[in-house]
Coordinates of C-alpha atoms in Angstrom, one line a residue:
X317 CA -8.4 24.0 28.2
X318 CA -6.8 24.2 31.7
X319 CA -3.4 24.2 32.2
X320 CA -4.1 21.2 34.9
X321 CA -5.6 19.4 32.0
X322 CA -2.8 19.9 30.0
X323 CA -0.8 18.1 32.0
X324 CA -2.1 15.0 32.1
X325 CA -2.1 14.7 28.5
X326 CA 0.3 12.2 27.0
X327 CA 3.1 14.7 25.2
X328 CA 2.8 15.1 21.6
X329 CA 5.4 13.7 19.6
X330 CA 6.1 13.5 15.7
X331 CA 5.1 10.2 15.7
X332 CA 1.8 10.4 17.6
X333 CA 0.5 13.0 15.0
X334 CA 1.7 10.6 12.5
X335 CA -0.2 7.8 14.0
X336 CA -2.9 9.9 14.7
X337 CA -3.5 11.2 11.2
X338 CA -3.6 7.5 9.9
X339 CA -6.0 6.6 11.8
X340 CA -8.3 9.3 11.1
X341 CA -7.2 8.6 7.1
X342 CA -7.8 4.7 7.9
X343 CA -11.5 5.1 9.0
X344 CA -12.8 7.6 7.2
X345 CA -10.0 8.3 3.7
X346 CA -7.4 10.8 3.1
X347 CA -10.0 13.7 2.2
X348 CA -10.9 13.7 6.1
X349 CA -8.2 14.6 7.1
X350 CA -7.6 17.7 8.1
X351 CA -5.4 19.5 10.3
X352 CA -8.0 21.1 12.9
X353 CA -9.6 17.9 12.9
X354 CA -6.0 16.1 13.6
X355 CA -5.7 18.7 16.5
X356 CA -9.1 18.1 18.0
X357 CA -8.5 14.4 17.5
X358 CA -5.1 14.2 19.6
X359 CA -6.9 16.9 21.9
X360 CA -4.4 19.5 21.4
X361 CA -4.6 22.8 19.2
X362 CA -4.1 23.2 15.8
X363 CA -0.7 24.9 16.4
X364 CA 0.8 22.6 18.4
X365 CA 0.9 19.9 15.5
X366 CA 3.5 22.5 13.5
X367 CA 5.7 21.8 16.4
X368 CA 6.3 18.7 14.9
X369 CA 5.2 19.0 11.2
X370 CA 6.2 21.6 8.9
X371 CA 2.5 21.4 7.4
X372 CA 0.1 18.9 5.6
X373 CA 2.7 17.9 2.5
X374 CA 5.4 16.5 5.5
X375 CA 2.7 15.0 7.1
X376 CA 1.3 13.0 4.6
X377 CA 4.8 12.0 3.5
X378 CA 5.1 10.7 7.3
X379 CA 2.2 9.2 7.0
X380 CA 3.2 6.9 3.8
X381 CA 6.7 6.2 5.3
X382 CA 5.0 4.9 8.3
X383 CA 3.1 2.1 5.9
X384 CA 6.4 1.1 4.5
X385 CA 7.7 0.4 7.6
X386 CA 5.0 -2.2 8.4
X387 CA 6.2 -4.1 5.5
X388 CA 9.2 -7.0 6.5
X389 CA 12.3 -7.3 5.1
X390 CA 14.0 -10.3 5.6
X391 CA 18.0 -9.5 6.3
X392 CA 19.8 -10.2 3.2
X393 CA 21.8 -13.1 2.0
X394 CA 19.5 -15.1 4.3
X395 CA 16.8 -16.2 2.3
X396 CA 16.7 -16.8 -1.8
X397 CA 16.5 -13.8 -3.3
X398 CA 13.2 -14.9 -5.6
X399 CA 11.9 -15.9 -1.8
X400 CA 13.2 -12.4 -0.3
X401 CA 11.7 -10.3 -3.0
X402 CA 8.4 -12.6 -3.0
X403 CA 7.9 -12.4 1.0
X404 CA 8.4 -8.5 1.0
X405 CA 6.3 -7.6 -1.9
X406 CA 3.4 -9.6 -0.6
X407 CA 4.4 -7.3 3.1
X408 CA 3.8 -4.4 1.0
X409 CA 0.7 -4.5 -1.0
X410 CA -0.8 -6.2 3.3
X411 CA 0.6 -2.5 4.0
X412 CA -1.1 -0.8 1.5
X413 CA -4.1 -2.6 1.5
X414 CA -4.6 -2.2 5.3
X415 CA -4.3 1.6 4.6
X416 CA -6.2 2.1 1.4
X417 CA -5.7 5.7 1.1
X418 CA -1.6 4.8 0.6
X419 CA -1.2 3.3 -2.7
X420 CA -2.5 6.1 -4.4
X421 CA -0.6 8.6 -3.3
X422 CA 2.6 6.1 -3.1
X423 CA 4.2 7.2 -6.1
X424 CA 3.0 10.8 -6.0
X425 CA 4.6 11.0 -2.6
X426 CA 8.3 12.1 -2.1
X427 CA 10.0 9.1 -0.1
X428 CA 11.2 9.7 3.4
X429 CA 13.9 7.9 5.3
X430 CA 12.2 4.4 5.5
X431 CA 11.0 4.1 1.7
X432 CA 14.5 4.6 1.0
X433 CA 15.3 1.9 3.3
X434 CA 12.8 -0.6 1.4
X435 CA 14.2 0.3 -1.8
X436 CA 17.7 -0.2 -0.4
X437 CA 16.5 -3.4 0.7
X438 CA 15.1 -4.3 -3.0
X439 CA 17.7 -3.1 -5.0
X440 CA 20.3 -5.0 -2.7
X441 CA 18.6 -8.2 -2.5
X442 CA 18.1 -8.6 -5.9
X443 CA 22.1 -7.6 -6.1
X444 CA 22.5 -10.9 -5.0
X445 CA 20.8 -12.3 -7.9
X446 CA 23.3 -11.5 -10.1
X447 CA 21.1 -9.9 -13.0
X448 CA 22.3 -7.9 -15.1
X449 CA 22.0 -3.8 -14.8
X450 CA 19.0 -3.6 -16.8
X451 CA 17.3 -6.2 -15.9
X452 CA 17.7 -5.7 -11.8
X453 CA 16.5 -2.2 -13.0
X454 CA 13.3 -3.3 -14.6
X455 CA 12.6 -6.1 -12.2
X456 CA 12.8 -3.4 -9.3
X457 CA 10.0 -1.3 -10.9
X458 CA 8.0 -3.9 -12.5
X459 CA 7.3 -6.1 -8.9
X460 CA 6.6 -2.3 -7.0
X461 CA 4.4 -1.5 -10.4
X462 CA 2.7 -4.6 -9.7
X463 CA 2.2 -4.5 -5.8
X464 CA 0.9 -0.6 -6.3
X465 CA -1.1 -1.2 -8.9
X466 CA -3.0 -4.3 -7.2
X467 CA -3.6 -2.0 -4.1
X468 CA -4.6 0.6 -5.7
X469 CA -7.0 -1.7 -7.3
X470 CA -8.2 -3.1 -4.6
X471 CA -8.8 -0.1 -2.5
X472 CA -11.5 1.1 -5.1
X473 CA -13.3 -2.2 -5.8
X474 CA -16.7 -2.6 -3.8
X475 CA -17.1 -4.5 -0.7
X476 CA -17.5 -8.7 -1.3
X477 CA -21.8 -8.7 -1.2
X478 CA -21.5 -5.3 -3.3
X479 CA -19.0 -6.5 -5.6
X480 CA -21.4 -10.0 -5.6
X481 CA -24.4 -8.4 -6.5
X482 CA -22.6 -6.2 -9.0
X483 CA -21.4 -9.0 -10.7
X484 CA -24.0 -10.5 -11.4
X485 CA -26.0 -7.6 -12.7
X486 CA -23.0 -6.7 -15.2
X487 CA -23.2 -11.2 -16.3
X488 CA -27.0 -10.8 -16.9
X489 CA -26.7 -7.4 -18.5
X490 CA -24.3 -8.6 -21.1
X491 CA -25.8 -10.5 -24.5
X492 CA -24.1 -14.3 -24.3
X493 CA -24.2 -14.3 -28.1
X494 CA -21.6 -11.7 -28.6
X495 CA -20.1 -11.8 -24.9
X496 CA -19.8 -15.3 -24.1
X497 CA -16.2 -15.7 -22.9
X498 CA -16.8 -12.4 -20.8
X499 CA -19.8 -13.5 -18.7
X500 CA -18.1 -16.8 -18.6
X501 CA -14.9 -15.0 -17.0
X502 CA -17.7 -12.7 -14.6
X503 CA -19.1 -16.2 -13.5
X504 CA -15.7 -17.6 -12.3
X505 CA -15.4 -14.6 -9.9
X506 CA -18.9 -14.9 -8.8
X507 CA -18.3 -18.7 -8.1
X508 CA -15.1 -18.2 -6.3
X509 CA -13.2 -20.8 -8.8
X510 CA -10.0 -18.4 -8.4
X511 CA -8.8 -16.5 -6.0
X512 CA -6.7 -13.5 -5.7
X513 CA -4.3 -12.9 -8.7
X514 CA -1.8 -10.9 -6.5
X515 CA 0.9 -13.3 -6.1
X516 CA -0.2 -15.5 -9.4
X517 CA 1.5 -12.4 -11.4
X518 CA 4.3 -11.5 -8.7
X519 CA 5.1 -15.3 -9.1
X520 CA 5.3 -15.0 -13.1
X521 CA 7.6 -11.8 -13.2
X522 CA 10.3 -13.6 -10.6
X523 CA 10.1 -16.9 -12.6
X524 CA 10.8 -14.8 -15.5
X525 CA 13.5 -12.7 -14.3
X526 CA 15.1 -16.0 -12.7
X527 CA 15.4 -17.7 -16.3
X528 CA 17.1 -14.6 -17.8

């Protein structure tokens, strides 16, 4: 590559190879990426990305702390906490679900500077709740257990006619003498008689920690 070609590239930054690398993750899952194929993707070399990385582990650790930033956080004291906590975990599993290569490697993944933020945010938000140690501790883990686990769900389940069709092959396939309440449940997806059950459960965990 010329050197007069070179310079009209836009200058490589941490956060462009960041970017970069989630989009390549976003179209095509985390297994494509690779780092030649980052470099030739941001049209630099491979060794100019070490410039900015230390190597794949930091920059898939980036890459995560990038998706929790996208995820609001109201300032605190402002809003309910039950509403605060609610409004946030709902911004996080939009986060994960908009990059579905995330949620599984959320919890395997060392935080960097802004999941610490959005578990400062959590913990001290729910401070304002005045639970109790042990139950501010559970609540913390039980609503990000929830809003993983969802995603992570969800980023493995077929697309809607897939999942349709599917559905209805599993219903017919099942005897209704001995499986009657389980094609009945199969029949309420495939009619569309309830939606998502994201923020059904997040809504029963706060109404439970709020009457303790």
């Amino acid at each position: 590559m010329s050197s007069d070609l070179a310079d009209t590239r836009e200058p490589l930054t941490r956060e462009r190879v960041v970017l970069g690398a989630i989009e390549i993750a976003d179209a095509k899952g985390l297994s494509a990426l690779s780092m030649r194929g980052l470099a030739k993707h941001l049209g630099f070399e491979v060794m100019s990305l070490y410039n900015h990385i230390a190597n794949k582990t930091d920059l898939i650790q980036a890459m995560v702390d990038q998706v929790a930033s996208e995820a609001e956080r109201p300032p605190i004291g402002v809003s309910d906490w039950y509403d605060a906590i609610r409004a946030n975990a709902i911004a996080v599993k939009t986060a994960l679900t908009d990059h579905p290569w995330a949620a599984s490697i959320w919890s395997s993944t060392m935080p960097g500077p802004e999941r610490f933020r959005l578990m400062e945010w959590q913990l001290a938000t729910m401070a304002t709740a005045d639970l109790d140690e042990e139950t501010a501790h559970h609540t913390f883990h039980a609503v990000g257990n929830h809003t993983v686990g969802y995603a992570m769900q969800s980023a493995v389940m077929p697309v809607d006619d897939d999942l349709h069709t599917l559905a209805i092959e599993v219903m017919n396939s099942l005897d209704p003498t001995e499986f009657a309440h389980t094609q009945a449940h199969i029949a309420q997806h495939i009619d569309g008689h309830h939606g998502p059950s994201f923020e059904f459960v997040l809504d029963i965990i706060l109404a439970a920690v709020s009457q303790r």
